[in-house]
Coordinates of C-alpha atoms in Angstrom, one line a residue:
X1 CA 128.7 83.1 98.5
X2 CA 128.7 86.9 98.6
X3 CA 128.3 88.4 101.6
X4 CA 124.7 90.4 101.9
X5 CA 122.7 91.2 104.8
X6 CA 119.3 91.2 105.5
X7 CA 116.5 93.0 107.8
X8 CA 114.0 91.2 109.9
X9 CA 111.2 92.5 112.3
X10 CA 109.7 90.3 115.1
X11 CA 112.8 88.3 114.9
X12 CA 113.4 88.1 118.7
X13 CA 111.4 85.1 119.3
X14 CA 109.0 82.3 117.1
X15 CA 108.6 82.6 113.4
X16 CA 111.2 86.3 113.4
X17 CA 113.5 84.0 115.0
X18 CA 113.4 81.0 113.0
X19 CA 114.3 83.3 110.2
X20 CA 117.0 84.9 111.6
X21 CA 118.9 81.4 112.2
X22 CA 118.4 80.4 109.1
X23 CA 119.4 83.5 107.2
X24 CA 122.4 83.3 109.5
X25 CA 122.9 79.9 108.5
X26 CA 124.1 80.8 104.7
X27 CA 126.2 83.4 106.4
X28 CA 124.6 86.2 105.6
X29 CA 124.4 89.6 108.2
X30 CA 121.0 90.0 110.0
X31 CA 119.5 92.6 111.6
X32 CA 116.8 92.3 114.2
X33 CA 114.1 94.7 114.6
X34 CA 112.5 93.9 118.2
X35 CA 110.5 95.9 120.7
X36 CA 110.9 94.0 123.7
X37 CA 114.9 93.7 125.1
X38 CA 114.1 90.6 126.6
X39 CA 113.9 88.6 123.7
X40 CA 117.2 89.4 122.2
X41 CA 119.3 88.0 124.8
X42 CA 120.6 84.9 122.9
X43 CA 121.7 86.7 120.1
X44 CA 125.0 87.5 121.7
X45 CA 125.5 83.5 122.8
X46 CA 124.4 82.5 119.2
X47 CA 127.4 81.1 117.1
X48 CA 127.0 83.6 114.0
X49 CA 126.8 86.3 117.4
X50 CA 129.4 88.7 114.6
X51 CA 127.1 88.3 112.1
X52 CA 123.8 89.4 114.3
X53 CA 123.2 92.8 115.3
X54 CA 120.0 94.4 116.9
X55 CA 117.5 97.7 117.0
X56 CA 115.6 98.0 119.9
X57 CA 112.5 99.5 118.8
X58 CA 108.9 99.7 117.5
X59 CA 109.0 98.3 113.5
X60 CA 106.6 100.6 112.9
X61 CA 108.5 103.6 113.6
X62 CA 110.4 104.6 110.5
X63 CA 113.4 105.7 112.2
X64 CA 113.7 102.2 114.1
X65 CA 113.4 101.4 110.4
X66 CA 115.8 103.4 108.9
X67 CA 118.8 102.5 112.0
X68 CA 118.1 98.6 110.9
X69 CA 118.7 99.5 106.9
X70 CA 121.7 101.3 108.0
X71 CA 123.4 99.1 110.3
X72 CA 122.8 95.8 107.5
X73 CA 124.1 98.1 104.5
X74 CA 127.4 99.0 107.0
X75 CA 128.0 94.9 107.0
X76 CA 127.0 94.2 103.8
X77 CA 124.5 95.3 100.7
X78 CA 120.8 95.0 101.8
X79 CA 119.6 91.8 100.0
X80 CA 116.1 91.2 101.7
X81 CA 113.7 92.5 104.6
X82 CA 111.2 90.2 106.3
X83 CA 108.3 92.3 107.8
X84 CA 107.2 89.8 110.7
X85 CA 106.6 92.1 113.3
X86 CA 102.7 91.6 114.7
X87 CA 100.2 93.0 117.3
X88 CA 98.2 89.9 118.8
X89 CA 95.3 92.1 120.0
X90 CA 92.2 92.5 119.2
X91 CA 88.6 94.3 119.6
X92 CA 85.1 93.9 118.4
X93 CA 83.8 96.2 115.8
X94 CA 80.1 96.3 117.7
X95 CA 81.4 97.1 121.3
X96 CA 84.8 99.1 121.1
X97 CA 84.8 102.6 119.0
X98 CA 85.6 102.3 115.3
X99 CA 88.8 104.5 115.8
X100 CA 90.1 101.5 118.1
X101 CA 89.5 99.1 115.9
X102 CA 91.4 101.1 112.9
X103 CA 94.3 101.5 115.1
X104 CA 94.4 97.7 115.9
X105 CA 94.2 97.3 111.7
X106 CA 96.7 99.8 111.5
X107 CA 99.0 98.8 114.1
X108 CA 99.4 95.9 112.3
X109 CA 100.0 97.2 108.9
X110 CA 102.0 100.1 109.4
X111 CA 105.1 98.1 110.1
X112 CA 104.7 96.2 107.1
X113 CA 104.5 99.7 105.2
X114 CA 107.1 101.4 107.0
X115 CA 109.6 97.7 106.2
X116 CA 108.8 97.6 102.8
X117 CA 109.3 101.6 102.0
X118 CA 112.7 101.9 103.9
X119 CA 113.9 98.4 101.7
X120 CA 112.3 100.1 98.5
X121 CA 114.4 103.1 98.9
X122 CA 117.5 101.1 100.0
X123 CA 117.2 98.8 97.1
X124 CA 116.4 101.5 94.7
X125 CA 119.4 103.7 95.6
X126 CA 121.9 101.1 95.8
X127 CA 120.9 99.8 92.5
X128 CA 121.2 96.3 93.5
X129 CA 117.2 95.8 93.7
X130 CA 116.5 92.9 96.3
X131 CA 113.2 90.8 97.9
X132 CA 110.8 91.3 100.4
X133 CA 108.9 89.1 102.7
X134 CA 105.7 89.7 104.5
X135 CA 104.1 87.6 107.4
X136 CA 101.0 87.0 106.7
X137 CA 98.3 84.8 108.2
X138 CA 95.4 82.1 106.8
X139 CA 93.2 84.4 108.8
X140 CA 93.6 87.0 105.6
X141 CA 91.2 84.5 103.4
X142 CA 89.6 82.8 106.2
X143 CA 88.6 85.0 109.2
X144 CA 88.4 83.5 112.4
X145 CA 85.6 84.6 114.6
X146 CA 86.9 87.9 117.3
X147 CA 90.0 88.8 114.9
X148 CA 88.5 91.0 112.7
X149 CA 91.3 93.8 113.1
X150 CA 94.0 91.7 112.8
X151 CA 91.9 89.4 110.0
X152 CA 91.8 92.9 108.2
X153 CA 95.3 94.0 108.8
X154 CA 96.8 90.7 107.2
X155 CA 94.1 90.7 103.9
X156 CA 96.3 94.4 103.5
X157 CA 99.3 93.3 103.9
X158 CA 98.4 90.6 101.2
X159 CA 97.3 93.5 98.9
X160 CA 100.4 95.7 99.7
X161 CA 102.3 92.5 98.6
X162 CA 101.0 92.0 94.8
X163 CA 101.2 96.5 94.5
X164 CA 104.7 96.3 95.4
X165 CA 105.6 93.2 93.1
X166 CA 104.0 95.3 90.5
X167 CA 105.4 98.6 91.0
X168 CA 108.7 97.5 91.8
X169 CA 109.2 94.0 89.7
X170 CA 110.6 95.8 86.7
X171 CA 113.5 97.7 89.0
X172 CA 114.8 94.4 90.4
X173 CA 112.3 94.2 93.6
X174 CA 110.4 91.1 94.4
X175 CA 107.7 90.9 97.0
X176 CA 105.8 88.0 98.3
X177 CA 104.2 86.9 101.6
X178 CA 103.7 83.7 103.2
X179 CA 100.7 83.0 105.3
X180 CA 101.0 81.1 108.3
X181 CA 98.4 78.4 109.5
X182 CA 98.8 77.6 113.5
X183 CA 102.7 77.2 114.3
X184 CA 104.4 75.9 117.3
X185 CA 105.9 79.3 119.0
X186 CA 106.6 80.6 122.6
X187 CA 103.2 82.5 122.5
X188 CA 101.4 79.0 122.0
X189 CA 102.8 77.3 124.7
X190 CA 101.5 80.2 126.7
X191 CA 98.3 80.1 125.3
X192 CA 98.0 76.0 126.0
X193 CA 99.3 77.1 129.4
X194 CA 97.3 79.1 130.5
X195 CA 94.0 76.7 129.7
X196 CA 93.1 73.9 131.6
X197 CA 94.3 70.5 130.7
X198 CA 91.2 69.7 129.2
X199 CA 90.4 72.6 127.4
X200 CA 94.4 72.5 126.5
X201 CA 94.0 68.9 124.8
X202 CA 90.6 69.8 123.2
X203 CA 92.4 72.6 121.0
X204 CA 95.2 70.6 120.2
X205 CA 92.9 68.2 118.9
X206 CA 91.3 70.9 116.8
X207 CA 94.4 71.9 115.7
X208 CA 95.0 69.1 114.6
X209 CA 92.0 68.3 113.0
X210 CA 91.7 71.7 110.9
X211 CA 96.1 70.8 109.5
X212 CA 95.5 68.3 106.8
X213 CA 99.2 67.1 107.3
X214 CA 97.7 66.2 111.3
X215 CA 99.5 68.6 113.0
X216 CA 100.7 72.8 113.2
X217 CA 103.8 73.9 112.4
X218 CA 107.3 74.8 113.5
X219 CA 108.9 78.0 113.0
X220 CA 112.2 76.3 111.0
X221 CA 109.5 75.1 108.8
X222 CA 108.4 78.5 107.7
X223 CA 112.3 80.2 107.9
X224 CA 113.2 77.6 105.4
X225 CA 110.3 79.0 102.7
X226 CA 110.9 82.3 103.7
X227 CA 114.4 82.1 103.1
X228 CA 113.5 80.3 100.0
X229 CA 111.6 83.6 98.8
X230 CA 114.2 85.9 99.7
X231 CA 116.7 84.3 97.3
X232 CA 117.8 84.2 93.9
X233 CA 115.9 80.7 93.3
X234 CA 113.1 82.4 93.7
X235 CA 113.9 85.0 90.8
X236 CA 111.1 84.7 89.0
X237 CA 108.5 84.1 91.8
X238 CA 106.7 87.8 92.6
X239 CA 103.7 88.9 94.3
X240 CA 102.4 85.5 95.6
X241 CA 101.8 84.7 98.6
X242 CA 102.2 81.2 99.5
X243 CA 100.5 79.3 102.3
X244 CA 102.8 77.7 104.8
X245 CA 100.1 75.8 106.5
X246 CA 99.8 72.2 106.2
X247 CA 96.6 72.3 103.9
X248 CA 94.5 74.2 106.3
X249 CA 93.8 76.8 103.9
X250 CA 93.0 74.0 101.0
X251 CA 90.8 71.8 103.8
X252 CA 89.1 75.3 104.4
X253 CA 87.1 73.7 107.7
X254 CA 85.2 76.0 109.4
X255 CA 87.2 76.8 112.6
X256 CA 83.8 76.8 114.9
X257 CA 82.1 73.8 113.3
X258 CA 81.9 70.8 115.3

């Protein structure tokens, strides 16, 4: 296999994670984009610890951007760039300014913008086009009541996926998104945690209930469709994006219906 490197955002913990491993895993070089220090700690103890390198840094911030492209084309050429980097907060349109609420969109979307120009330009200039990968989320067809920035953000990102497949298709650039039902990370457990055990097991039966397959996801699960997406048996697959989510967009249950 030739060697080829790859950029992900997020990828300290969860879902970014997931992907790095497994993109590690065919031997390629990955770079993680990740704001918070504390979650890169097992990179160095990780077996492919040579072939994992990391920016500390906001993935929105397109010098952050432009240190991860440079430090994956230095190992090897720049095959693919996951933009997985989120912002899990949100505000009410009819009780926090307007501004707010467009920042909380934008804070979302930028780093997907900011990804996919700096691997554009890369691919461009080296002539060796390449794939992109955006995060997306069910919550981009389906809203979920109280996420209406983020709900937004991710319906964007979903757009910016089929405009780049179609400006970029013909110069070798592919761009497709998966979008995530509920999935079994770090920031779940805390959310379970911090409910009562009640109220803990009454969501997971939701969960449940709204996964046709009977239960959510794990992150391996999505990293092995990502990584799927990103490489060259996926050549002729270009700005889809693909649910990752057990059916729950297909069952399409309303998430407050009892």
């Amino acid at each position: 296999m030739s060697a080829m490197s790859y950029v992900v955002t997020g990828g300290g913990r969860g879902v970014g994670r997931a992907v790095v491993e497994r993109l590690a895993a065919d031997g390629a070089t990955v770079v993680v984009v990740e704001r918070d220090p504390s979650s890169l700690a097992w990179l160095a103890h990780h077996p492919a610890a040579g072939r994992l390198s990391a920016v500390t840094g906001d993935a929105s911030d397109q010098e952050t951007a432009a240190r991860a492209a440079d430090l994956a084309e230095a190992a090897a050429p720049l095959t693919g760039w996951v933009n997985n980097a989120a912002v899990f907060r949100d505000a009410a349109l009819h009780t926090a300014p307007a501004t707010e609420v467009f920042d909380l969109i934008a804070a979302n979307l930028r780093p997907a913008v900011i990804g996919a120009g700096t691997a554009v330009r890369r691919f461009l200039a080296a002539g060796t086009g390449g794939a992109i990968v955006n995060v997306s989320s069910h919550q981009a067809r389906r809203a979920v009541p109280g996420a209406l920035p983020y709900a937004t953000a991710k319906a964007a990102v979903e757009g910016l996926t089929r405009a780049l497949a179609v400006d970029y298709g013909g110069r070798g650039i592919r761009a497709n998104a998966v979008a995530l039902g509920s999935i079994h990370t770090e920031r779940h457990d805390a959310f379970l945690a911090g409910l009562d055990p009640a109220e803990a097991d009454r969501v997971t039966s939701e969960l449940t209930r709204l996964h046709p397959v009977g239960r959510i996801g794990r992150t391996g699960e999505v990293a092995e469709v990502v990584a799927f997406l990103l490489s060259e048996r996926a050549a002729f697959v270009n700005g889809v994006t693909l649910p990752v989510d057990g059916g729950r967009a297909a069952l399409g249950v309303d998430p407050e219906a009892r």
